[in-house]
Tab-separated table of C-alpha atoms and ligand atoms in Angstrom:
chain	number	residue	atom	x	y	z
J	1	UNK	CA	0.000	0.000	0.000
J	2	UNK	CA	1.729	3.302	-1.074
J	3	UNK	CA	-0.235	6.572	1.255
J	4	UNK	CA	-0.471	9.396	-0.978
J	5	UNK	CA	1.592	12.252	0.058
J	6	UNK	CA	-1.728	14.831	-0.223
J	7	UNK	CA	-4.603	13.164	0.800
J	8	UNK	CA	-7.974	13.515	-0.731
J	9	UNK	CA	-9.544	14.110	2.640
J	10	UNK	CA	-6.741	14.241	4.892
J	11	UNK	CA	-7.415	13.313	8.668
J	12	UNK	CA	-6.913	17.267	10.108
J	13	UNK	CA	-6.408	20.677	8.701
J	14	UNK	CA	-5.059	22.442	11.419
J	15	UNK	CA	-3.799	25.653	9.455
J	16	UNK	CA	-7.394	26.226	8.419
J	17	UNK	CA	-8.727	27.428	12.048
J	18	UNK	CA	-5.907	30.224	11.786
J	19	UNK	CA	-7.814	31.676	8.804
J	20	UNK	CA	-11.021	32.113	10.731
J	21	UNK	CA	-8.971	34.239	13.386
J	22	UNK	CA	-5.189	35.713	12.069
J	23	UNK	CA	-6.553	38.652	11.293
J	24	UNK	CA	-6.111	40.232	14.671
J	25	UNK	CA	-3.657	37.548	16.239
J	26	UNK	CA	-0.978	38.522	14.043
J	27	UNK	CA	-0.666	41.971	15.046
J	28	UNK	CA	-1.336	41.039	18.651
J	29	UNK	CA	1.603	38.689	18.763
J	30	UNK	CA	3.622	41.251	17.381
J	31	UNK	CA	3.540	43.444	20.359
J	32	UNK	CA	3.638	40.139	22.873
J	33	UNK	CA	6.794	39.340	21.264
J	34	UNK	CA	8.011	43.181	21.291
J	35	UNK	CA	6.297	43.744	25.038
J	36	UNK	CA	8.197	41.009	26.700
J	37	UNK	CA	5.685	39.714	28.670
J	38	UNK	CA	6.064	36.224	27.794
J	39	UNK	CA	5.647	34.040	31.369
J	40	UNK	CA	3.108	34.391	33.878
J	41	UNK	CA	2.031	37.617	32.339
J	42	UNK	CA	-1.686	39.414	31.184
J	43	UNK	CA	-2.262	37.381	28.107
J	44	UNK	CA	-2.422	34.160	30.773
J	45	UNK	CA	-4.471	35.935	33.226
J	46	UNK	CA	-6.725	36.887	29.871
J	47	UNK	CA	-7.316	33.541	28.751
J	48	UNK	CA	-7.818	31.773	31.872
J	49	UNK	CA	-10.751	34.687	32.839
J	50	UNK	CA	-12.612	33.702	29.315
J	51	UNK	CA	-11.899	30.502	29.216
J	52	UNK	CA	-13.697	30.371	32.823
J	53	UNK	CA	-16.434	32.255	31.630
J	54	UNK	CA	-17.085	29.582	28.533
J	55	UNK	CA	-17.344	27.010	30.847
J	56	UNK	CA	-18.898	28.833	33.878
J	57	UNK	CA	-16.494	27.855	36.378
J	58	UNK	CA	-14.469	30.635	38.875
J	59	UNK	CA	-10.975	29.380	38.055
J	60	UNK	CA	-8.894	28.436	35.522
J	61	UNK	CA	-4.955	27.570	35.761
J	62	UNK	CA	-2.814	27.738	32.652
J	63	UNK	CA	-0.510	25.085	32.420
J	64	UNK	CA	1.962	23.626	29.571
J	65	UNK	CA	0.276	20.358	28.986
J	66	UNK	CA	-2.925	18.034	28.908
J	67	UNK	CA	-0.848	15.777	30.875
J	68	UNK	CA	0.589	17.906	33.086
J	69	UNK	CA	-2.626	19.266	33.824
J	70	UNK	CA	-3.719	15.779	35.002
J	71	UNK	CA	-0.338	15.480	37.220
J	72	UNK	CA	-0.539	18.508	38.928
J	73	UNK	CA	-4.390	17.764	39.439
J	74	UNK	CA	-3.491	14.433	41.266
J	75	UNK	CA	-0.393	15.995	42.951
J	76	UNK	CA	-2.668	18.724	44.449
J	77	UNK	CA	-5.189	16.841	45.666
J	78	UNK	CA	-2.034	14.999	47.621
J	79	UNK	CA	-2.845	11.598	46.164
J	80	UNK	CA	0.665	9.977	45.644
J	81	UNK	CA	2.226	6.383	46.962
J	82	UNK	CA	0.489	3.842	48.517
J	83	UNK	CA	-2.955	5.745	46.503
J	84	UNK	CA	-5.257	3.960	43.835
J	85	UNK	CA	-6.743	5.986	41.017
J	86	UNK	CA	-9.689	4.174	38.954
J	87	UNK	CA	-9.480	4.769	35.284
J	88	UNK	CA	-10.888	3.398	32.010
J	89	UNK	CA	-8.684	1.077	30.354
J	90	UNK	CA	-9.877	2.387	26.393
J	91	UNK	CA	-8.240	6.452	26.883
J	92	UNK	CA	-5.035	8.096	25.348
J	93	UNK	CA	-1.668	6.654	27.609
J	94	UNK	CA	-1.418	10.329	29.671
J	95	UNK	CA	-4.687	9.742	31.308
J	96	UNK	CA	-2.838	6.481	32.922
J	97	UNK	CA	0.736	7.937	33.125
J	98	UNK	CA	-0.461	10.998	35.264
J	99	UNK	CA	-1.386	8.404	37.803
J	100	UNK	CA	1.782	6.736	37.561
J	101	UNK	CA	3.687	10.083	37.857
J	102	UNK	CA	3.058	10.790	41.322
J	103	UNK	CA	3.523	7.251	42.307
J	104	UNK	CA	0.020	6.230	42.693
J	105	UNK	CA	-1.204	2.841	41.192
J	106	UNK	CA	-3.776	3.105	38.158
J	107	UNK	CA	-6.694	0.679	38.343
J	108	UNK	CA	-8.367	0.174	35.032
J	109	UNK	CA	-11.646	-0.661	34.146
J	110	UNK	CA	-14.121	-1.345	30.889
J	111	UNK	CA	-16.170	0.957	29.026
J	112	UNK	CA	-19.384	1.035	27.918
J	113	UNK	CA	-20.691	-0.980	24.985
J	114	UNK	CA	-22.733	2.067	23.155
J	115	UNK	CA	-20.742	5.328	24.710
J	116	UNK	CA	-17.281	3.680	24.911
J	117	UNK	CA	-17.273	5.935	27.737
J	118	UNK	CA	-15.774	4.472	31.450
J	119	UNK	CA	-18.302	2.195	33.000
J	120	UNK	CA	-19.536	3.772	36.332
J	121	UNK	CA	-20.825	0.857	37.845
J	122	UNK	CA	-17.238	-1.206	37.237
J	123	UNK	CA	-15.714	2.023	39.125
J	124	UNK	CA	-18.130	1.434	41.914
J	125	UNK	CA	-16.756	-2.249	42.110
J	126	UNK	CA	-13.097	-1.274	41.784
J	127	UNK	CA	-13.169	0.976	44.832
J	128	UNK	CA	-10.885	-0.677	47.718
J	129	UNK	CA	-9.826	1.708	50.973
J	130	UNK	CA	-6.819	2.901	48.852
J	131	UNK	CA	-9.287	4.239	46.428
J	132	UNK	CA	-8.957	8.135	46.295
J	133	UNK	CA	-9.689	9.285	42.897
J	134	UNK	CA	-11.338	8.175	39.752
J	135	UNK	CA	-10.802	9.722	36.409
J	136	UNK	CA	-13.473	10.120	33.798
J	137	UNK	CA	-12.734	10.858	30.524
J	138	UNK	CA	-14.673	12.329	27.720
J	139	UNK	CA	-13.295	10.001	25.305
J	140	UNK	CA	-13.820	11.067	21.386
J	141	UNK	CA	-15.734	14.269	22.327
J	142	UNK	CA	-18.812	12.307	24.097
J	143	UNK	CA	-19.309	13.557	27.739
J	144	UNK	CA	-20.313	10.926	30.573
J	145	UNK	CA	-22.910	11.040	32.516
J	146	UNK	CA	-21.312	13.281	34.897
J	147	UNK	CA	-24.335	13.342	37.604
J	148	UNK	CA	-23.948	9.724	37.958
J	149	UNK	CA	-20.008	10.074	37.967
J	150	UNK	CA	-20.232	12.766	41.040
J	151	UNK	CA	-22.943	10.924	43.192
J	152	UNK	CA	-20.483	8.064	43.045
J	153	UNK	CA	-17.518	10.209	44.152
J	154	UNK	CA	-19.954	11.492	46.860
J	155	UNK	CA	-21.207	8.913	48.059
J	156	UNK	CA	-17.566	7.082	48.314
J	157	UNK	CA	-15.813	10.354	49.455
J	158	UNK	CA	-13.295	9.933	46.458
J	159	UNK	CA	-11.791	13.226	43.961
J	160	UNK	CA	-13.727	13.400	40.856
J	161	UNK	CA	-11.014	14.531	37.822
J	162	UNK	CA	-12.318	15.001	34.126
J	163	UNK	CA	-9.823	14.356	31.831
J	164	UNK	CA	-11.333	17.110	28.960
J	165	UNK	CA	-9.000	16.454	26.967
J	166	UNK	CA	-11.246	15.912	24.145
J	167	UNK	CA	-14.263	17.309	24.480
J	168	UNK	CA	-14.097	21.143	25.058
J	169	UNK	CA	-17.454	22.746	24.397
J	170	UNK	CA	-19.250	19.294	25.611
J	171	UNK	CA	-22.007	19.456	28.125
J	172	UNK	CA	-23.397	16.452	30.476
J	173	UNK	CA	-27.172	17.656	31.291
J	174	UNK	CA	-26.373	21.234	30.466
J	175	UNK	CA	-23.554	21.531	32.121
J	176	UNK	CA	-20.132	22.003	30.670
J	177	UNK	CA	-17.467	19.461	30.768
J	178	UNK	CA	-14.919	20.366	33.663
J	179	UNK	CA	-17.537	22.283	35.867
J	180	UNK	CA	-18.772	19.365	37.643
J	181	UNK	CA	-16.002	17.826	39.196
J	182	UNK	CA	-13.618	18.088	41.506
J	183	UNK	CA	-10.929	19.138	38.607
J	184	UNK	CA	-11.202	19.173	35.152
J	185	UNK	CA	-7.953	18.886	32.769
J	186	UNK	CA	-7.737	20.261	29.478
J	187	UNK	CA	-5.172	19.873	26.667
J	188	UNK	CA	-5.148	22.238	23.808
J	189	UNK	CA	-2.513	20.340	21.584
J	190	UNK	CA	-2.703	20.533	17.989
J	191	UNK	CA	-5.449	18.024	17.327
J	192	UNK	CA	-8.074	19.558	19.756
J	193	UNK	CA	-10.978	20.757	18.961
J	194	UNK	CA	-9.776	23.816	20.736
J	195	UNK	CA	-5.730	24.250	19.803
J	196	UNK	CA	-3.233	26.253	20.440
J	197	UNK	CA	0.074	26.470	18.392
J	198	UNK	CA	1.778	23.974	20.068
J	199	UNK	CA	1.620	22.673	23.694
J	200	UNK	CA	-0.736	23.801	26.097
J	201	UNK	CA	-2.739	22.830	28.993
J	202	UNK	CA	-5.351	24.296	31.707
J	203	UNK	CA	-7.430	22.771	34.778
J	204	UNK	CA	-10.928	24.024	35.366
J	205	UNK	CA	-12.516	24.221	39.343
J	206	UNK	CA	-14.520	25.631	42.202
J	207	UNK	CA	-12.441	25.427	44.157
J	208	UNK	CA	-10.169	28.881	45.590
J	209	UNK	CA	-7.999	27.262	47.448
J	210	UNK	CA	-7.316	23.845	45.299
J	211	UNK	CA	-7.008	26.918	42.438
J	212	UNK	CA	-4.291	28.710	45.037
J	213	UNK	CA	-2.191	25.174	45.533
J	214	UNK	CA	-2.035	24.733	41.387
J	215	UNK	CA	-0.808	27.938	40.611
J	216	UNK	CA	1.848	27.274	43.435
J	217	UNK	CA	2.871	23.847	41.741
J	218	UNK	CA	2.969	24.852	38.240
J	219	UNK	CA	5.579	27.677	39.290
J	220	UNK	CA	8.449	26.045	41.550
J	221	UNK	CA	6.184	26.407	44.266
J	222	UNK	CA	7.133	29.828	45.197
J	223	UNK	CA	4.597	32.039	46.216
J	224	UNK	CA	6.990	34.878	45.603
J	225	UNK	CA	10.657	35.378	44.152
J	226	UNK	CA	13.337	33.200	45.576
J	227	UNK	CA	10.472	31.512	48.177
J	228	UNK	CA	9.743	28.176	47.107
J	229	UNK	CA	7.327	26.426	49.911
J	230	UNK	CA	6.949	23.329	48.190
J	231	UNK	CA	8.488	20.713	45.820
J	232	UNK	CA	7.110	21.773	42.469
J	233	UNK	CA	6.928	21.805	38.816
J	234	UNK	CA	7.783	24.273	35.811
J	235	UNK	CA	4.275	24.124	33.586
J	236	UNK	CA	3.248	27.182	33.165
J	237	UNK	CA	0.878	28.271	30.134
J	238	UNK	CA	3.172	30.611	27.714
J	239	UNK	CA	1.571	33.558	27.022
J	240	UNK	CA	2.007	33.260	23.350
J	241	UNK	CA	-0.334	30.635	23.410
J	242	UNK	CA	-2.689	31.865	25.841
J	243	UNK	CA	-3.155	34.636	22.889
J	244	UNK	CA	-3.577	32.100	20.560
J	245	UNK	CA	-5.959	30.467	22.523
J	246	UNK	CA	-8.015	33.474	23.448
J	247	UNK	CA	-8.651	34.358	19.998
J	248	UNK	CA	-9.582	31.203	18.970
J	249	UNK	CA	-12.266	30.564	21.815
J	250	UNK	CA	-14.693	32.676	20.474
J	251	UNK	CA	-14.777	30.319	17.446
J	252	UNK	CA	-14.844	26.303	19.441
J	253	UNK	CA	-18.754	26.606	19.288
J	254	UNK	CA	-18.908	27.189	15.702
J	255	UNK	CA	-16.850	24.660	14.990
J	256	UNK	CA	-17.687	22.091	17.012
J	257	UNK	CA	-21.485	22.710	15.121
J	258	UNK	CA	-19.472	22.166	12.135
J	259	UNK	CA	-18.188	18.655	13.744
J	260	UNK	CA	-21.863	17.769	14.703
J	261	UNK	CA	-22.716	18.575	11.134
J	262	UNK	CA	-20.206	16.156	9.350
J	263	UNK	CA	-20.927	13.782	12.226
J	264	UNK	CA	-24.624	13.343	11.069
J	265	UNK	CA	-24.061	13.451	7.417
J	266	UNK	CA	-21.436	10.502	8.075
J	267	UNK	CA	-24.321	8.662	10.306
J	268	UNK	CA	-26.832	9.081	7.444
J	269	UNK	CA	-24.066	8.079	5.061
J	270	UNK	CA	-23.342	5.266	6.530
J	271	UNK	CA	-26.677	4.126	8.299
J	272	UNK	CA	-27.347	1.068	5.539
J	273	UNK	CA	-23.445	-0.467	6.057
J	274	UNK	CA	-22.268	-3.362	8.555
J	275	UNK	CA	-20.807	-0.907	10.550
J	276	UNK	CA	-21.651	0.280	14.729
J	277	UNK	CA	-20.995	3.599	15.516
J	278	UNK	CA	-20.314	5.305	19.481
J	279	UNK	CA	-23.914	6.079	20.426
J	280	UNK	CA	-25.174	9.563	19.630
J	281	UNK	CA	-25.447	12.822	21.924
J	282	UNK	CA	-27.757	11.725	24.334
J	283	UNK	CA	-27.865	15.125	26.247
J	284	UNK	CA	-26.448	17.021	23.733
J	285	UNK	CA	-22.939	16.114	24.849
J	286	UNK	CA	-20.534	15.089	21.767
J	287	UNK	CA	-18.227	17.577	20.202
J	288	UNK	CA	-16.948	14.515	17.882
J	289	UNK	CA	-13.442	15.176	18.477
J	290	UNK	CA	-13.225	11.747	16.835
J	291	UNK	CA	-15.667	9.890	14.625
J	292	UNK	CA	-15.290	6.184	14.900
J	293	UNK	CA	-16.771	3.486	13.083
J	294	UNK	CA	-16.702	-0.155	14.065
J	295	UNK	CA	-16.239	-3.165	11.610
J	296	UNK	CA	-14.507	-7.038	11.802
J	297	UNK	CA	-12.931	-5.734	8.730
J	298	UNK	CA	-11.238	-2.860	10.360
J	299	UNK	CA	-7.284	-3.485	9.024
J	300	UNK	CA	-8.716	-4.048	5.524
J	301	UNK	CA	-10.916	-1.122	5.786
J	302	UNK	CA	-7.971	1.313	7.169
J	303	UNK	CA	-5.837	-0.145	4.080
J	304	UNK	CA	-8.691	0.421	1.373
J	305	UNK	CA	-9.355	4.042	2.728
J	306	UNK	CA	-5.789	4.674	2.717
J	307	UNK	CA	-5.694	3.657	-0.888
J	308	UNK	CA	-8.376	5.895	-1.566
J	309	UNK	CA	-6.311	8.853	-0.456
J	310	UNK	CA	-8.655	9.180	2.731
J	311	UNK	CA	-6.554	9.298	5.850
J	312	UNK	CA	-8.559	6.691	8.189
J	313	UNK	CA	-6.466	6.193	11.340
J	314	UNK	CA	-6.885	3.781	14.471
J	315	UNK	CA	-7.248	5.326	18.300
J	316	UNK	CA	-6.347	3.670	19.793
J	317	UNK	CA	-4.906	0.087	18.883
J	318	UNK	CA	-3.948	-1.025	22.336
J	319	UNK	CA	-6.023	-0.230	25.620
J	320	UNK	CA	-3.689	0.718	28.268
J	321	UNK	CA	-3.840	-2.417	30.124
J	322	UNK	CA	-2.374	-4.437	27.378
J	323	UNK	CA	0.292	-1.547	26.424
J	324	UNK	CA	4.196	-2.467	27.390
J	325	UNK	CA	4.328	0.146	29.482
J	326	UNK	CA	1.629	-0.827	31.907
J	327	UNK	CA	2.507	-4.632	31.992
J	328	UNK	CA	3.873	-4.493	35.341
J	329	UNK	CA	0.208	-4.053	36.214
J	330	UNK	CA	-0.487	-7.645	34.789
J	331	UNK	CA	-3.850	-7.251	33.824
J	332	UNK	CA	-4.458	-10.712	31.623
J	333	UNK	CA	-5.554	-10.573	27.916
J	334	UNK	CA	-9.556	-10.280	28.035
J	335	UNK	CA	-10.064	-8.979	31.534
J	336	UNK	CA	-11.361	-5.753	29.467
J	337	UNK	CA	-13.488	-7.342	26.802
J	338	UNK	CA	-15.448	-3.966	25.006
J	339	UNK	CA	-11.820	-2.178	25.741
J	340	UNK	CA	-10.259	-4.749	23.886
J	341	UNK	CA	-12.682	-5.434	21.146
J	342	UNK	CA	-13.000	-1.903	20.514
J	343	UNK	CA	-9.105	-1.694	19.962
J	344	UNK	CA	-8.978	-4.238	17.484
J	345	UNK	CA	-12.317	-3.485	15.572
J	346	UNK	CA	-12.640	0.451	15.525
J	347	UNK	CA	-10.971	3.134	12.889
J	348	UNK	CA	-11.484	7.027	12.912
J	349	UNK	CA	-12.652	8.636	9.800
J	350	UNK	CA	-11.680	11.894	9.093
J	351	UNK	CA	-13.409	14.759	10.379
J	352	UNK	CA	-12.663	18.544	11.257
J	353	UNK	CA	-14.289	21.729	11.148
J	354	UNK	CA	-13.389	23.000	7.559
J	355	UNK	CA	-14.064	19.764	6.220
J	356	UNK	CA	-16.009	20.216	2.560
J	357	UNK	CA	-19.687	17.985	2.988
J	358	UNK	CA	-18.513	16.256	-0.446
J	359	UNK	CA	-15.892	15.121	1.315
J	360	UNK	CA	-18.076	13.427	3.625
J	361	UNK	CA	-19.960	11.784	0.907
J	362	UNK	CA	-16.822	10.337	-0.306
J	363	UNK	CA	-15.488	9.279	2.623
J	364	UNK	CA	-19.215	7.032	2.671
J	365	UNK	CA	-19.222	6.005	-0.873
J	366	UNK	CA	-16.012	5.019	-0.275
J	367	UNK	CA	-17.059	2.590	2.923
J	368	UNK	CA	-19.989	1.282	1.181
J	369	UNK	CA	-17.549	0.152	-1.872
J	370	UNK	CA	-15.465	-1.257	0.256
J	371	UNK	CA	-18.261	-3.807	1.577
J	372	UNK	CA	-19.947	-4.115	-1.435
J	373	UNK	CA	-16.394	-5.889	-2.357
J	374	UNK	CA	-15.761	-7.554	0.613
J	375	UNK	CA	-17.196	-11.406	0.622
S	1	PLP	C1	-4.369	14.641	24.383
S	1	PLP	C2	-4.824	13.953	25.602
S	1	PLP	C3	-4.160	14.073	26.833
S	1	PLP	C4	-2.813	14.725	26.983
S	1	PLP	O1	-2.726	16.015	26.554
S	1	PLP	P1	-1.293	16.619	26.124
S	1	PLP	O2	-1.587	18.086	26.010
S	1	PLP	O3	-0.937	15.996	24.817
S	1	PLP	O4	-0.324	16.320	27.196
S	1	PLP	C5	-4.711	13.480	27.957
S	1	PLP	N1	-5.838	12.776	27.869
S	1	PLP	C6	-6.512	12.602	26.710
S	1	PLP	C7	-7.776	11.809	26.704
S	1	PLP	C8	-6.016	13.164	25.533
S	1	PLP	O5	-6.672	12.977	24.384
């Protein structure tokens, strides 16, 4: 199979979101980068007030990663050895390795059949007296059902931490991801649905004082110059990406509408084909920061797309449990059964904001040739 170097409908276009907004950002980073003000400095403390407002939180801290954001979430809340942290086993490896990080053990569990979302009532079973946290994560833009998710942390007396990282502008009943938690955790990386140019990171909360004890740890922990109270970390937000992000917010809703769009023209497209798809927005929560299809035919299908100059990719391949990295954790083969069957039987089809509808026809045309061929 030769990939073509331009693809017909490539998987992304990042470039294209900086044509809704350069306009303005260019001069603006222009005088950031003749200002000086590039750490710590009123670009941050810009973003992190609207970005608040979007999701109707009181705080937002900045920091330099997704994954970061989920370390120093953990690390604040003072979970560390000797601590369990419940987790789905079907999520991107920094939702795992956070735990890991600050030497608490990760407990995995299954997802959901329809949602592919963590299964709540596996959590509830997982919990043992080391149990301090659990980790939901919006996985592929679909929000769980975070009422259910905090009555469980409630009623257990456990942290509740939303791992966003997917799903900005996604709501659970009405209410925005990473408001109903203890903690939520955002990544803006380049695939996003909200991006910056590069790395970048935030955590959402409620909480004053749990906002305080983050801004402390992404900064040395020093509270002032040359006064460093606690053991810390360097991960702050740079405020050339802060800018970046805050001119891009006012656009995330507008696009993701664009992602529901594509998302229903691809469910009509596809509605007469042997495929399953993650179950819809039940409350209005999916920002389809991935679309996924299932098939048994999933290599064949990646290959034949690929032919097709349609960039079909596979998220993810391996659930955590079965990855190298978490083998010391010696989960056996088929302890996660949806996780697993999911890995080896979903693909992503393309799907971004600027994406053409034609495109979207193609993309289905070209499924439903595949299985017209295939015996
Ligand atoms: C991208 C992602 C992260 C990590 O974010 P980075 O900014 O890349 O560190 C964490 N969790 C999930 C589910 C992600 O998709």
């Amino acid at each position: 199979m030769t990939t073509p170097a331009v693809y017909r409908v490539p998987r992304y276009d990042y470039p294209a979101q900086f044509g809704d907004v350069d306009a303005r950002l260019l001069p603006d980073i222009r005088s950031l980068l003749l200002g000086g003000d590039y750490v710590l400095g009123s670009a941050l403390t810009a973003f992190e007030r609207d970005f608040a407002s979007y999701l109707e939180v009181p705080h937002v801290v900045g920091v330099n990663s997704g994954t970061d954001a989920l370390v120093l979430a953990l690390d604040a809340l003072g979970i560390g050895a000797g601590d369990e942290v419940i987790t789905v086993a079907n999520t991107f490896h920094a939702t795992a390795l956070a735990i890991v990080r600050v030497g608490a053990k990760p407990i995995f569990v299954d997802c959901l059949l329809d949602s592919y979302l963590i299964d709540l009532e596996q959590v509830e079973a997982a919990i043992t007296p080391q149990t301090k946290a659990v980790i939901v994560v919006h996985l592929f833009g679909q929000a769980v059902d975070m009422p259910a998710a905090a009555d469980l942390a409630r009623r257990h007396g456990l942290a509740l931490i939303e791992d966003c990282a997917q799903a900005v502008g996604a709501c659970s009943h009405d209410s925005p991801v990473g408001s109903v938690g203890d903690v939520g955790c955002w990544s803006f990386a380049p695939s996003k649905n909200l991006a910056a140019a590069g790395d970048a990171g935030a955590l959402s909360l409620r909480d004053g004082e749990f906002a305080d004890r983050l801004r402390l740890l992404r900064h040395f922990g020093q509270p002032s110059q040359n006064q460093h109270d606690v053991l810390a970390y360097n991960s702050r937000l740079d405020s050339l990406q802060a800018l970046v992000l805050s001119h891009k917010l006012p656009f995330v809703d507008e696009w993701n509408r664009r992602r529901v769009a594509h998302a229903e023209q691809y469910r009509l497209g596809l509605a007469n084909l042997p495929v399953t798809l993650q179950s819809g927005a039940a409350q209005g929560g999916h920002v389809y920061h991935l679309f996924q299809i299932r098939t048994e035919h999933r290599d064949a299908l990646v290959s034949f797309l690929q032919g097709q100059s349609i960039d079909a990719v596979v998220r993810y391949p391996n659930p955590l449990h079965l990855q190298r990295a978490f083998l010391y954790r010696a989960y056996p083969r088929g302890c996660f059964p949806i996780a697993e069957a999911l890995a080896e039987e979903t693909l992503c089809l393309p799907l971004y904001p600027s994406m053409a509808p034609d495109q979207v026809d193609f993309v289905c045309d070209t499924v439903a040739k595949f299985f017209a061929g295939t015996p």
